[in-house]
C-alpha cells in the first residue's frame, strides 16, 4: 500500500499593486494560509478542526482633519465662499442675512443638507454670545426677513416644521454620493428646471459705493446672476 502523497501547500495570493482592493487581497492571503495549515492532511481522521482565525493590522498613518470644536466640518464651494465676502463688501447682502445663513449652514445634519431650526431657535442661537456680553441682539422678525431673502437667493428652501434645506451646491456636510442623491431628489421636485433651486444663485449686486478708502476702479462691483462658472 502506497503512502498518500504529501499535501501541497496552497499558493499564496499575490495582491495586484494597481488594484483598489489591496486590503482585501491581504486579508484573503492570511485567511488562505491559515485555512491551508488547518486542512493540510487529506486523511479525514487526522484533519484538524479550525478553531479561530486571527488578523494583525499595520498602523494606519493616514492623516485626519484637525478641526476646532466638536461640530465636525462641512464642505463649501470656494467660489461661493469668496462670493459671500464680495457681497458683504459690496453691501449686497445684509449682516443679518449673512449671519442667518452661516448659522443654519453650520447646523445641517450630515448627509442630508437639512438643518432643523425654528426661527426662534435661530434667533436664540445667534444671540447666545450677545446675551453673555450684553451686546446688540438680532430680533425674530429680522431673522424672518433674512430667511425670506435667502430663499429668494436660492441659498435655502423652507420645508416646513422647522426644517430648512440648504443649497448643497454651496455648502454640504457629507460625502459626494449623498450630495448627488440630494441633487437628484431636488431636481425631480423642481421638474428639472435649470433655473430653479438649487440653481440660479443670487443675489444680483446693486451699485453702491462704500467709504472703504479704495481707488475708484476698485469700487466697481461685478454683477452675479446664475452662479455658474464658465471658465
CSV table of C-alpha atoms in Angstrom, one decimal:
chain,number,residue,atom,x,y,z
A,1,UNK,CA,0.0,0.0,0.0
A,2,UNK,CA,1.5,3.3,-1.1
A,3,UNK,CA,1.6,6.3,1.2
A,4,UNK,CA,-0.5,9.3,0.4
A,5,UNK,CA,1.5,12.0,-1.3
A,6,UNK,CA,2.3,15.0,0.8
A,7,UNK,CA,-0.3,17.7,0.7
A,8,UNK,CA,0.7,20.6,-1.4
A,9,UNK,CA,0.7,24.0,0.2
A,10,UNK,CA,-1.9,26.3,-1.3
A,11,UNK,CA,-0.4,29.1,-3.4
A,12,UNK,CA,-0.2,32.5,-1.8
A,13,UNK,CA,-2.4,35.2,-3.3
A,14,UNK,CA,-0.3,38.0,-4.7
A,15,UNK,CA,-2.1,41.3,-4.5
A,16,UNK,CA,-2.2,43.4,-7.6
A,17,UNK,CA,-0.4,46.6,-6.8
A,18,UNK,CA,-2.8,48.6,-9.1
A,19,UNK,CA,-5.9,47.1,-7.5
A,20,UNK,CA,-8.0,49.3,-5.2
A,21,UNK,CA,-8.8,46.1,-3.2
A,22,UNK,CA,-5.3,45.6,-1.9
A,23,UNK,CA,-6.5,45.5,1.7
A,24,UNK,CA,-8.9,42.6,0.8
A,25,UNK,CA,-6.1,40.8,-1.0
A,26,UNK,CA,-4.1,40.9,2.2
A,27,UNK,CA,-7.0,39.6,4.2
A,28,UNK,CA,-7.7,36.8,1.8
A,29,UNK,CA,-4.0,35.8,1.8
A,30,UNK,CA,-3.9,35.5,5.5
A,31,UNK,CA,-7.2,33.6,5.6
A,32,UNK,CA,-6.0,31.2,2.9
A,33,UNK,CA,-2.7,30.5,4.7
A,34,UNK,CA,-4.5,29.7,8.0
A,35,UNK,CA,-7.1,27.6,6.3
A,36,UNK,CA,-4.4,25.8,4.4
A,37,UNK,CA,-2.5,24.9,7.6
A,38,UNK,CA,-5.7,23.6,9.2
A,39,UNK,CA,-6.5,21.4,6.3
A,40,UNK,CA,-3.2,20.1,5.0
A,41,UNK,CA,-3.9,16.5,5.7
A,42,UNK,CA,-6.1,14.7,3.2
A,43,UNK,CA,-6.9,12.0,5.8
A,44,UNK,CA,-10.1,13.0,7.4
A,45,UNK,CA,-9.0,11.1,10.6
A,46,UNK,CA,-6.1,13.5,11.1
A,47,UNK,CA,-7.5,16.7,9.7
A,48,UNK,CA,-7.6,19.4,12.3
A,49,UNK,CA,-10.7,21.5,13.0
A,50,UNK,CA,-10.2,25.2,12.5
A,51,UNK,CA,-10.7,26.9,15.9
A,52,UNK,CA,-10.2,30.6,15.0
A,53,UNK,CA,-8.7,33.0,12.5
A,54,UNK,CA,-6.6,35.9,13.6
A,55,UNK,CA,-5.6,39.1,11.8
A,56,UNK,CA,-3.0,41.7,12.6
A,57,UNK,CA,-3.1,45.2,11.0
A,58,UNK,CA,-0.3,47.6,10.5
A,59,UNK,CA,-0.7,51.1,11.9
A,60,UNK,CA,-2.7,53.4,9.8
A,61,UNK,CA,-0.7,56.5,9.0
A,62,UNK,CA,-3.4,58.4,7.1
A,63,UNK,CA,-3.7,61.9,8.3
A,64,UNK,CA,-7.1,63.1,9.6
A,65,UNK,CA,-8.5,66.6,9.8
A,66,UNK,CA,-7.8,68.6,12.9
A,67,UNK,CA,-10.8,70.9,13.3
A,68,UNK,CA,-11.7,73.2,16.1
A,69,UNK,CA,-14.8,72.5,18.2
A,70,UNK,CA,-16.9,69.4,18.4
A,71,UNK,CA,-19.3,70.1,15.5
A,72,UNK,CA,-17.3,68.5,12.7
A,73,UNK,CA,-16.8,70.2,9.4
A,74,UNK,CA,-18.6,70.8,6.1
A,75,UNK,CA,-17.6,71.3,2.5
A,76,UNK,CA,-18.2,74.7,1.0
A,77,UNK,CA,-17.8,75.9,-2.6
A,78,UNK,CA,-14.7,78.0,-2.8
A,79,UNK,CA,-16.4,80.2,-5.4
A,80,UNK,CA,-19.4,80.7,-3.1
A,81,UNK,CA,-17.1,81.4,-0.1
A,82,UNK,CA,-15.4,84.2,-2.0
A,83,UNK,CA,-18.8,85.5,-3.2
A,84,UNK,CA,-20.0,85.8,0.3
A,85,UNK,CA,-17.2,88.1,1.1
A,86,UNK,CA,-17.7,90.1,-2.1
A,87,UNK,CA,-21.4,90.5,-1.4
A,88,UNK,CA,-20.7,91.7,2.1
A,89,UNK,CA,-18.2,94.3,1.0
A,90,UNK,CA,-20.5,95.4,-1.8
A,91,UNK,CA,-23.3,95.8,0.7
A,92,UNK,CA,-25.4,93.5,-1.4
A,93,UNK,CA,-26.5,91.3,1.5
A,94,UNK,CA,-27.3,92.4,5.0
A,95,UNK,CA,-25.4,91.4,8.1
A,96,UNK,CA,-28.5,89.5,9.3
A,97,UNK,CA,-28.8,87.5,6.0
A,98,UNK,CA,-25.2,86.5,6.2
A,99,UNK,CA,-25.4,85.5,9.9
A,100,UNK,CA,-28.6,83.5,9.5
A,101,UNK,CA,-27.2,81.6,6.5
A,102,UNK,CA,-23.9,80.8,8.2
A,103,UNK,CA,-25.7,79.7,11.4
A,104,UNK,CA,-28.1,77.4,9.5
A,105,UNK,CA,-25.4,76.0,7.2
A,106,UNK,CA,-23.2,75.1,10.2
A,107,UNK,CA,-26.1,73.2,11.8
A,108,UNK,CA,-27.1,70.9,8.9
A,109,UNK,CA,-27.4,67.2,9.6
A,110,UNK,CA,-24.8,65.1,8.0
A,111,UNK,CA,-25.7,63.6,4.6
A,112,UNK,CA,-29.0,65.4,4.3
A,113,UNK,CA,-28.3,69.1,3.6
A,114,UNK,CA,-31.1,69.8,6.1
A,115,UNK,CA,-31.0,71.9,9.2
A,116,UNK,CA,-33.8,71.7,11.8
A,117,UNK,CA,-34.3,75.1,13.4
A,118,UNK,CA,-37.3,77.2,14.1
A,119,UNK,CA,-36.9,80.9,13.6
A,120,UNK,CA,-36.9,81.3,17.4
A,121,UNK,CA,-34.1,78.7,17.7
A,122,UNK,CA,-32.1,80.6,15.1
A,123,UNK,CA,-32.7,83.9,16.9
A,124,UNK,CA,-31.7,82.4,20.2
A,125,UNK,CA,-28.6,80.7,18.7
A,126,UNK,CA,-27.4,83.9,17.1
A,127,UNK,CA,-27.9,85.9,20.3
A,128,UNK,CA,-26.0,83.5,22.6
A,129,UNK,CA,-22.8,85.5,22.7
A,130,UNK,CA,-24.6,88.8,22.6
A,131,UNK,CA,-26.6,87.8,25.7
A,132,UNK,CA,-23.4,87.0,27.6
A,133,UNK,CA,-21.7,90.2,26.7
A,134,UNK,CA,-24.8,92.5,26.8
A,135,UNK,CA,-24.4,93.4,23.2
A,136,UNK,CA,-26.8,94.2,20.4
A,137,UNK,CA,-29.2,91.3,19.6
A,138,UNK,CA,-31.0,90.2,16.4
A,139,UNK,CA,-34.8,90.0,16.6
A,140,UNK,CA,-37.0,87.2,15.4
A,141,UNK,CA,-38.7,89.5,12.8
A,142,UNK,CA,-35.2,90.3,11.4
A,143,UNK,CA,-34.5,86.6,11.2
A,144,UNK,CA,-37.8,86.0,9.4
A,145,UNK,CA,-36.9,88.7,6.8
A,146,UNK,CA,-33.4,87.2,6.3
A,147,UNK,CA,-34.8,83.7,5.7
A,148,UNK,CA,-37.2,85.2,3.1
A,149,UNK,CA,-34.3,86.8,1.3
A,150,UNK,CA,-32.1,83.7,1.4
A,151,UNK,CA,-35.0,81.7,-0.1
A,152,UNK,CA,-35.1,84.3,-2.9
A,153,UNK,CA,-31.3,83.9,-3.4
A,154,UNK,CA,-31.8,80.1,-3.7
A,155,UNK,CA,-29.4,79.5,-0.9
A,156,UNK,CA,-32.0,77.7,1.2
A,157,UNK,CA,-35.6,76.3,0.9
A,158,UNK,CA,-38.1,76.0,3.7
A,159,UNK,CA,-39.5,72.5,4.1
A,160,UNK,CA,-41.9,73.2,7.0
A,161,UNK,CA,-42.0,72.1,10.6
A,162,UNK,CA,-38.7,74.0,11.2
A,163,UNK,CA,-36.8,72.1,8.5
A,164,UNK,CA,-34.6,74.1,6.2
A,165,UNK,CA,-33.0,72.6,3.0
A,166,UNK,CA,-29.5,74.0,2.3
A,167,UNK,CA,-28.4,74.5,-1.2
A,168,UNK,CA,-26.0,71.6,-1.2
A,169,UNK,CA,-24.1,73.0,-4.2
A,170,UNK,CA,-22.9,75.8,-2.0
A,171,UNK,CA,-22.4,74.2,1.4
A,172,UNK,CA,-22.7,70.5,2.3
A,173,UNK,CA,-21.9,68.3,5.3
A,174,UNK,CA,-21.4,64.8,3.9
A,175,UNK,CA,-19.8,62.8,1.1
A,176,UNK,CA,-20.3,63.1,-2.7
A,177,UNK,CA,-22.6,60.2,-3.0
A,178,UNK,CA,-25.0,61.7,-0.5
A,179,UNK,CA,-24.8,65.1,-2.2
A,180,UNK,CA,-25.6,63.7,-5.7
A,181,UNK,CA,-28.6,61.8,-4.2
A,182,UNK,CA,-29.9,65.0,-2.8
A,183,UNK,CA,-29.4,66.9,-6.0
A,184,UNK,CA,-31.3,64.2,-7.9
A,185,UNK,CA,-34.1,64.4,-5.4
A,186,UNK,CA,-34.2,68.2,-5.7
A,187,UNK,CA,-34.1,68.1,-9.5
A,188,UNK,CA,-37.1,65.8,-9.5
A,189,UNK,CA,-39.0,68.0,-7.1
A,190,UNK,CA,-38.5,71.1,-9.3
A,191,UNK,CA,-39.2,69.4,-12.7
A,192,UNK,CA,-35.5,69.6,-13.6
A,193,UNK,CA,-35.8,73.3,-14.2
A,194,UNK,CA,-32.2,74.6,-14.6
A,195,UNK,CA,-33.1,77.9,-13.1
A,196,UNK,CA,-34.9,76.5,-10.1
A,197,UNK,CA,-33.5,75.6,-6.7
A,198,UNK,CA,-30.6,74.9,-6.2
A,199,UNK,CA,-29.6,76.7,-9.4
A,200,UNK,CA,-30.0,80.4,-10.4
A,201,UNK,CA,-27.9,81.6,-7.4
A,202,UNK,CA,-28.4,85.2,-6.4
A,203,UNK,CA,-28.4,87.9,-5.4
A,204,UNK,CA,-27.8,90.5,-8.0
A,205,UNK,CA,-25.4,93.1,-6.7
A,206,UNK,CA,-26.5,96.7,-6.7
A,207,UNK,CA,-24.2,99.6,-7.4
A,208,UNK,CA,-23.5,101.2,-4.1
A,209,UNK,CA,-20.1,102.8,-3.3
A,210,UNK,CA,-18.9,102.4,0.3
A,211,UNK,CA,-16.4,104.5,2.0
A,212,UNK,CA,-13.6,101.9,2.1
A,213,UNK,CA,-10.7,104.2,1.1
A,214,UNK,CA,-10.3,102.2,-2.1
A,215,UNK,CA,-9.3,103.6,-5.5
A,216,UNK,CA,-12.2,104.4,-7.8
A,217,UNK,CA,-11.6,101.3,-10.0
A,218,UNK,CA,-11.7,99.0,-7.0
A,219,UNK,CA,-15.2,100.3,-6.1
A,220,UNK,CA,-16.8,98.7,-9.1
A,221,UNK,CA,-19.0,95.8,-8.2
A,222,UNK,CA,-19.3,92.9,-10.7
A,223,UNK,CA,-22.8,91.5,-11.2
A,224,UNK,CA,-23.6,88.0,-10.2
A,225,UNK,CA,-26.5,86.1,-11.7
A,226,UNK,CA,-26.8,82.3,-12.0
A,227,UNK,CA,-23.6,81.4,-10.1
A,228,UNK,CA,-22.5,79.2,-12.9
A,229,UNK,CA,-18.8,79.1,-13.7
A,230,UNK,CA,-17.9,79.2,-17.4
A,231,UNK,CA,-14.1,79.0,-17.2
